[in-house]
Amino acid sequence: MKTKFQFIAGVVLMFLFLIPGAQAQILQEKSDVIKEYGEPFSSGVTKSGENYLFYKMPVTTKASGTYNQGRVLYFKTFSDGSEVCYKFKVVEPLSETIYNITSFTRNLVQIEDMQWKDYAKGIVYNIKEVKGVCLITAEYDNEVSLAKVYKF
């Protein structure tokens, strides 16, 4: 039992280093994100009307060396005026793609080609190779899939 717990704890720690702090941003208020990461590199509104914050974060990996990871966080505005993160995108060098795929496959449930789900947190991750970069998109999925499986 102790060995199983240590294995699970190790897997969780490895996943936390995959995209540091990124999954915690889902369902976080915009003001809390800014408190945690500081002023963004830029911010604005997309053509479809979504508010976003863009951060450049220095990252060092074996595969790519040191580079600026781009992170875009998207927010929905509610009737009370609060803005909550429901989606983020991470842009990394193409050399990070295989590492990300391996980590997602090891730690999440693959639901389609290049798509994984964290059922515990309700987050769906997609990986695409676009114009020479690895693009990871994570979006909150409020579908209650497990409830459909275990009907009482």
PDB file of C-alpha atoms in Angstrom:
ATOM      1  CA  MET A   1       0.000   0.000   0.000  1.00  0.00           C
ATOM      2  CA  LYS A   2       2.816   2.397   0.921  1.00  0.00           C
ATOM      3  CA  THR A   3       4.606   1.683  -2.383  1.00  0.00           C
ATOM      4  CA  LYS A   4       1.407   2.336  -4.353  1.00  0.00           C
ATOM      5  CA  PHE A   5       0.924   5.663  -2.565  1.00  0.00           C
ATOM      6  CA  GLN A   6       4.535   6.665  -3.252  1.00  0.00           C
ATOM      7  CA  PHE A   7       4.106   5.783  -6.937  1.00  0.00           C
ATOM      8  CA  ILE A   8       0.905   7.850  -7.229  1.00  0.00           C
ATOM      9  CA  ALA A   9       2.519  10.772  -5.395  1.00  0.00           C
ATOM     10  CA  GLY A  10       5.517  10.569  -7.758  1.00  0.00           C
ATOM     11  CA  VAL A  11       3.284  10.597 -10.837  1.00  0.00           C
ATOM     12  CA  VAL A  12       1.374  13.610  -9.524  1.00  0.00           C
ATOM     13  CA  LEU A  13       4.620  15.487  -8.856  1.00  0.00           C
ATOM     14  CA  MET A  14       5.923  14.692 -12.350  1.00  0.00           C
ATOM     15  CA  PHE A  15       2.699  15.990 -13.905  1.00  0.00           C
ATOM     16  CA  LEU A  16       2.860  19.185 -11.866  1.00  0.00           C
ATOM     17  CA  PHE A  17       6.208  19.950 -13.507  1.00  0.00           C
ATOM     18  CA  LEU A  18       4.766  19.422 -17.005  1.00  0.00           C
ATOM     19  CA  ILE A  19       3.015  22.780 -17.080  1.00  0.00           C
ATOM     20  CA  PRO A  20       3.936  24.484 -13.815  1.00  0.00           C
ATOM     21  CA  GLY A  21       0.871  25.989 -12.178  1.00  0.00           C
ATOM     22  CA  ALA A  22      -1.107  26.052 -15.381  1.00  0.00           C
ATOM     23  CA  GLN A  23      -3.839  23.653 -14.382  1.00  0.00           C
ATOM     24  CA  ALA A  24      -4.422  25.638 -11.192  1.00  0.00           C
ATOM     25  CA  GLN A  25      -5.342  28.669 -13.297  1.00  0.00           C
ATOM     26  CA  ILE A  26      -8.484  26.995 -14.604  1.00  0.00           C
ATOM     27  CA  LEU A  27     -11.436  28.327 -12.556  1.00  0.00           C
ATOM     28  CA  GLN A  28      -9.214  30.984 -10.971  1.00  0.00           C
ATOM     29  CA  GLU A  29     -10.362  34.612 -10.995  1.00  0.00           C
ATOM     30  CA  LYS A  30      -8.429  37.067 -13.154  1.00  0.00           C
ATOM     31  CA  SER A  31      -7.366  39.134 -10.144  1.00  0.00           C
ATOM     32  CA  ASP A  32      -5.897  36.013  -8.487  1.00  0.00           C
ATOM     33  CA  VAL A  33      -3.938  35.121 -11.641  1.00  0.00           C
ATOM     34  CA  ILE A  34      -2.450  38.621 -11.753  1.00  0.00           C
ATOM     35  CA  LYS A  35      -1.562  38.432  -8.030  1.00  0.00           C
ATOM     36  CA  GLU A  36       0.194  35.105  -8.622  1.00  0.00           C
ATOM     37  CA  TYR A  37       2.056  35.939 -11.864  1.00  0.00           C
ATOM     38  CA  GLY A  38       2.260  39.721 -11.829  1.00  0.00           C
ATOM     39  CA  GLU A  39       1.390  42.048 -14.646  1.00  0.00           C
ATOM     40  CA  PRO A  40       1.019  40.199 -17.941  1.00  0.00           C
ATOM     41  CA  PHE A  41       3.200  40.817 -20.969  1.00  0.00           C
ATOM     42  CA  SER A  42       0.001  41.908 -22.719  1.00  0.00           C
ATOM     43  CA  SER A  43      -3.771  41.672 -22.414  1.00  0.00           C
ATOM     44  CA  GLY A  44      -6.785  42.348 -24.548  1.00  0.00           C
ATOM     45  CA  VAL A  45      -9.961  41.012 -26.122  1.00  0.00           C
ATOM     46  CA  THR A  46     -10.095  38.447 -28.926  1.00  0.00           C
ATOM     47  CA  LYS A  47     -12.197  38.919 -32.082  1.00  0.00           C
ATOM     48  CA  SER A  48     -14.823  36.667 -30.511  1.00  0.00           C
ATOM     49  CA  GLY A  49     -14.980  38.876 -27.397  1.00  0.00           C
ATOM     50  CA  GLU A  50     -12.941  36.808 -24.935  1.00  0.00           C
ATOM     51  CA  ASN A  51     -10.765  38.662 -22.433  1.00  0.00           C
ATOM     52  CA  TYR A  52      -7.224  37.284 -22.210  1.00  0.00           C
ATOM     53  CA  LEU A  53      -3.873  37.730 -20.508  1.00  0.00           C
ATOM     54  CA  PHE A  54      -0.610  36.786 -22.228  1.00  0.00           C
ATOM     55  CA  TYR A  55       2.509  35.858 -20.275  1.00  0.00           C
ATOM     56  CA  LYS A  56       6.058  35.060 -21.414  1.00  0.00           C
ATOM     57  CA  MET A  57       7.719  32.779 -18.893  1.00  0.00           C
ATOM     58  CA  PRO A  58      11.355  31.654 -19.047  1.00  0.00           C
ATOM     59  CA  VAL A  59      11.629  27.845 -19.000  1.00  0.00           C
ATOM     60  CA  THR A  60      14.647  25.541 -19.221  1.00  0.00           C
ATOM     61  CA  THR A  61      14.352  21.915 -20.379  1.00  0.00           C
ATOM     62  CA  LYS A  62      16.749  19.239 -21.617  1.00  0.00           C
ATOM     63  CA  ALA A  63      15.027  19.061 -24.989  1.00  0.00           C
ATOM     64  CA  SER A  64      14.974  22.793 -25.772  1.00  0.00           C
ATOM     65  CA  GLY A  65      17.365  24.548 -23.424  1.00  0.00           C
ATOM     66  CA  THR A  66      16.139  27.946 -22.194  1.00  0.00           C
ATOM     67  CA  TYR A  67      13.213  29.571 -24.009  1.00  0.00           C
ATOM     68  CA  ASN A  68      10.245  31.859 -23.327  1.00  0.00           C
ATOM     69  CA  GLN A  69       7.094  29.798 -22.924  1.00  0.00           C
ATOM     70  CA  GLY A  70       4.032  31.693 -24.084  1.00  0.00           C
ATOM     71  CA  ARG A  71       0.907  31.297 -21.994  1.00  0.00           C
ATOM     72  CA  VAL A  72      -2.473  32.794 -22.908  1.00  0.00           C
ATOM     73  CA  LEU A  73      -5.277  32.637 -20.348  1.00  0.00           C
ATOM     74  CA  TYR A  74      -8.889  33.209 -21.428  1.00  0.00           C
ATOM     75  CA  PHE A  75     -11.615  34.495 -19.123  1.00  0.00           C
ATOM     76  CA  LYS A  76     -15.410  34.402 -19.041  1.00  0.00           C
ATOM     77  CA  THR A  77     -17.193  37.330 -17.419  1.00  0.00           C
ATOM     78  CA  PHE A  78     -20.159  36.525 -15.189  1.00  0.00           C
ATOM     79  CA  SER A  79     -23.166  38.680 -14.327  1.00  0.00           C
ATOM     80  CA  ASP A  80     -21.590  39.720 -11.004  1.00  0.00           C
ATOM     81  CA  GLY A  81     -18.600  41.131 -12.915  1.00  0.00           C
ATOM     82  CA  SER A  82     -16.122  38.436 -11.904  1.00  0.00           C
ATOM     83  CA  GLU A  83     -13.820  37.057 -14.604  1.00  0.00           C
ATOM     84  CA  VAL A  84     -12.860  33.385 -14.333  1.00  0.00           C
ATOM     85  CA  CYS A  85     -10.255  31.485 -16.349  1.00  0.00           C
ATOM     86  CA  TYR A  86     -11.859  28.665 -18.314  1.00  0.00           C
ATOM     87  CA  LYS A  87      -9.137  27.986 -20.926  1.00  0.00           C
ATOM     88  CA  PHE A  88      -5.429  28.462 -21.471  1.00  0.00           C
ATOM     89  CA  LYS A  89      -2.933  27.878 -24.263  1.00  0.00           C
ATOM     90  CA  VAL A  90       0.764  27.141 -23.900  1.00  0.00           C
ATOM     91  CA  VAL A  91       3.174  27.733 -26.796  1.00  0.00           C
ATOM     92  CA  GLU A  92       6.502  25.885 -26.674  1.00  0.00           C
ATOM     93  CA  PRO A  93       9.225  24.826 -29.108  1.00  0.00           C
ATOM     94  CA  LEU A  94       8.414  21.829 -31.302  1.00  0.00           C
ATOM     95  CA  SER A  95      11.113  19.877 -29.459  1.00  0.00           C
ATOM     96  CA  GLU A  96       8.822  19.767 -26.382  1.00  0.00           C
ATOM     97  CA  THR A  97       6.012  17.940 -28.226  1.00  0.00           C
ATOM     98  CA  ILE A  98       7.138  14.372 -27.573  1.00  0.00           C
ATOM     99  CA  TYR A  99       7.762  15.121 -23.883  1.00  0.00           C
ATOM    100  CA  ASN A 100       4.277  16.609 -23.516  1.00  0.00           C
ATOM    101  CA  ILE A 101       2.610  13.689 -25.321  1.00  0.00           C
ATOM    102  CA  THR A 102       4.470  11.188 -23.144  1.00  0.00           C
ATOM    103  CA  SER A 103       3.516  13.012 -19.936  1.00  0.00           C
ATOM    104  CA  PHE A 104      -0.142  13.352 -20.903  1.00  0.00           C
ATOM    105  CA  THR A 105      -0.365   9.704 -21.964  1.00  0.00           C
ATOM    106  CA  ARG A 106       1.230   8.584 -18.717  1.00  0.00           C
ATOM    107  CA  ASN A 107      -0.875  10.764 -16.409  1.00  0.00           C
ATOM    108  CA  LEU A 108      -4.233  11.374 -18.100  1.00  0.00           C
ATOM    109  CA  VAL A 109      -6.910   9.461 -19.995  1.00  0.00           C
ATOM    110  CA  GLN A 110      -6.520   9.680 -23.767  1.00  0.00           C
ATOM    111  CA  ILE A 111      -9.971  10.367 -25.241  1.00  0.00           C
ATOM    112  CA  GLU A 112      -8.999  11.043 -28.880  1.00  0.00           C
ATOM    113  CA  ASP A 113      -5.890  11.386 -31.004  1.00  0.00           C
ATOM    114  CA  MET A 114      -3.766  14.129 -29.381  1.00  0.00           C
ATOM    115  CA  GLN A 115      -6.451  14.784 -26.725  1.00  0.00           C
ATOM    116  CA  TRP A 116      -6.422  13.809 -23.033  1.00  0.00           C
ATOM    117  CA  LYS A 117      -8.729  14.422 -20.084  1.00  0.00           C
ATOM    118  CA  ASP A 118      -8.102  14.912 -16.407  1.00  0.00           C
ATOM    119  CA  TYR A 119     -11.417  13.631 -15.056  1.00  0.00           C
ATOM    120  CA  ALA A 120     -10.582  14.673 -11.489  1.00  0.00           C
ATOM    121  CA  LYS A 121     -10.247  18.341 -12.464  1.00  0.00           C
ATOM    122  CA  GLY A 122     -12.541  18.358 -15.497  1.00  0.00           C
ATOM    123  CA  ILE A 123      -9.817  19.653 -17.839  1.00  0.00           C
ATOM    124  CA  VAL A 124      -9.357  18.542 -21.460  1.00  0.00           C
ATOM    125  CA  TYR A 125      -5.882  18.954 -23.014  1.00  0.00           C
ATOM    126  CA  ASN A 126      -5.138  19.083 -26.750  1.00  0.00           C
ATOM    127  CA  ILE A 127      -1.732  19.131 -28.430  1.00  0.00           C
ATOM    128  CA  LYS A 128      -1.135  20.425 -31.946  1.00  0.00           C
ATOM    129  CA  GLU A 129       1.963  21.197 -33.946  1.00  0.00           C
ATOM    130  CA  VAL A 130       1.308  24.593 -35.543  1.00  0.00           C
ATOM    131  CA  LYS A 131       3.815  26.622 -37.585  1.00  0.00           C
ATOM    132  CA  GLY A 132       6.833  24.967 -35.980  1.00  0.00           C
ATOM    133  CA  VAL A 133       5.646  25.147 -32.357  1.00  0.00           C
ATOM    134  CA  CYS A 134       3.912  22.855 -29.896  1.00  0.00           C
ATOM    135  CA  LEU A 135       0.527  24.308 -28.943  1.00  0.00           C
ATOM    136  CA  ILE A 136      -1.201  22.925 -25.860  1.00  0.00           C
ATOM    137  CA  THR A 137      -4.775  23.971 -25.219  1.00  0.00           C
ATOM    138  CA  ALA A 138      -6.446  23.185 -21.892  1.00  0.00           C
ATOM    139  CA  GLU A 139     -10.121  23.912 -21.386  1.00  0.00           C
ATOM    140  CA  TYR A 140     -12.511  23.366 -18.531  1.00  0.00           C
ATOM    141  CA  ASP A 141     -15.076  20.714 -19.427  1.00  0.00           C
ATOM    142  CA  ASN A 142     -18.127  20.943 -17.206  1.00  0.00           C
ATOM    143  CA  GLU A 143     -19.605  17.720 -18.615  1.00  0.00           C
ATOM    144  CA  VAL A 144     -20.167  15.258 -15.788  1.00  0.00           C
ATOM    145  CA  SER A 145     -18.930  12.176 -17.648  1.00  0.00           C
ATOM    146  CA  LEU A 146     -18.396   9.980 -14.619  1.00  0.00           C
ATOM    147  CA  ALA A 147     -21.928  10.614 -13.390  1.00  0.00           C
ATOM    148  CA  LYS A 148     -23.207   9.193 -16.677  1.00  0.00           C
ATOM    149  CA  VAL A 149     -21.205   6.006 -16.146  1.00  0.00           C
ATOM    150  CA  TYR A 150     -22.279   5.392 -12.556  1.00  0.00           C
ATOM    151  CA  LYS A 151     -26.041   5.872 -12.594  1.00  0.00           C
ATOM    152  CA  PHE A 152     -27.754   5.110  -9.321  1.00  0.00           C
TER     153      PHE A 152
END
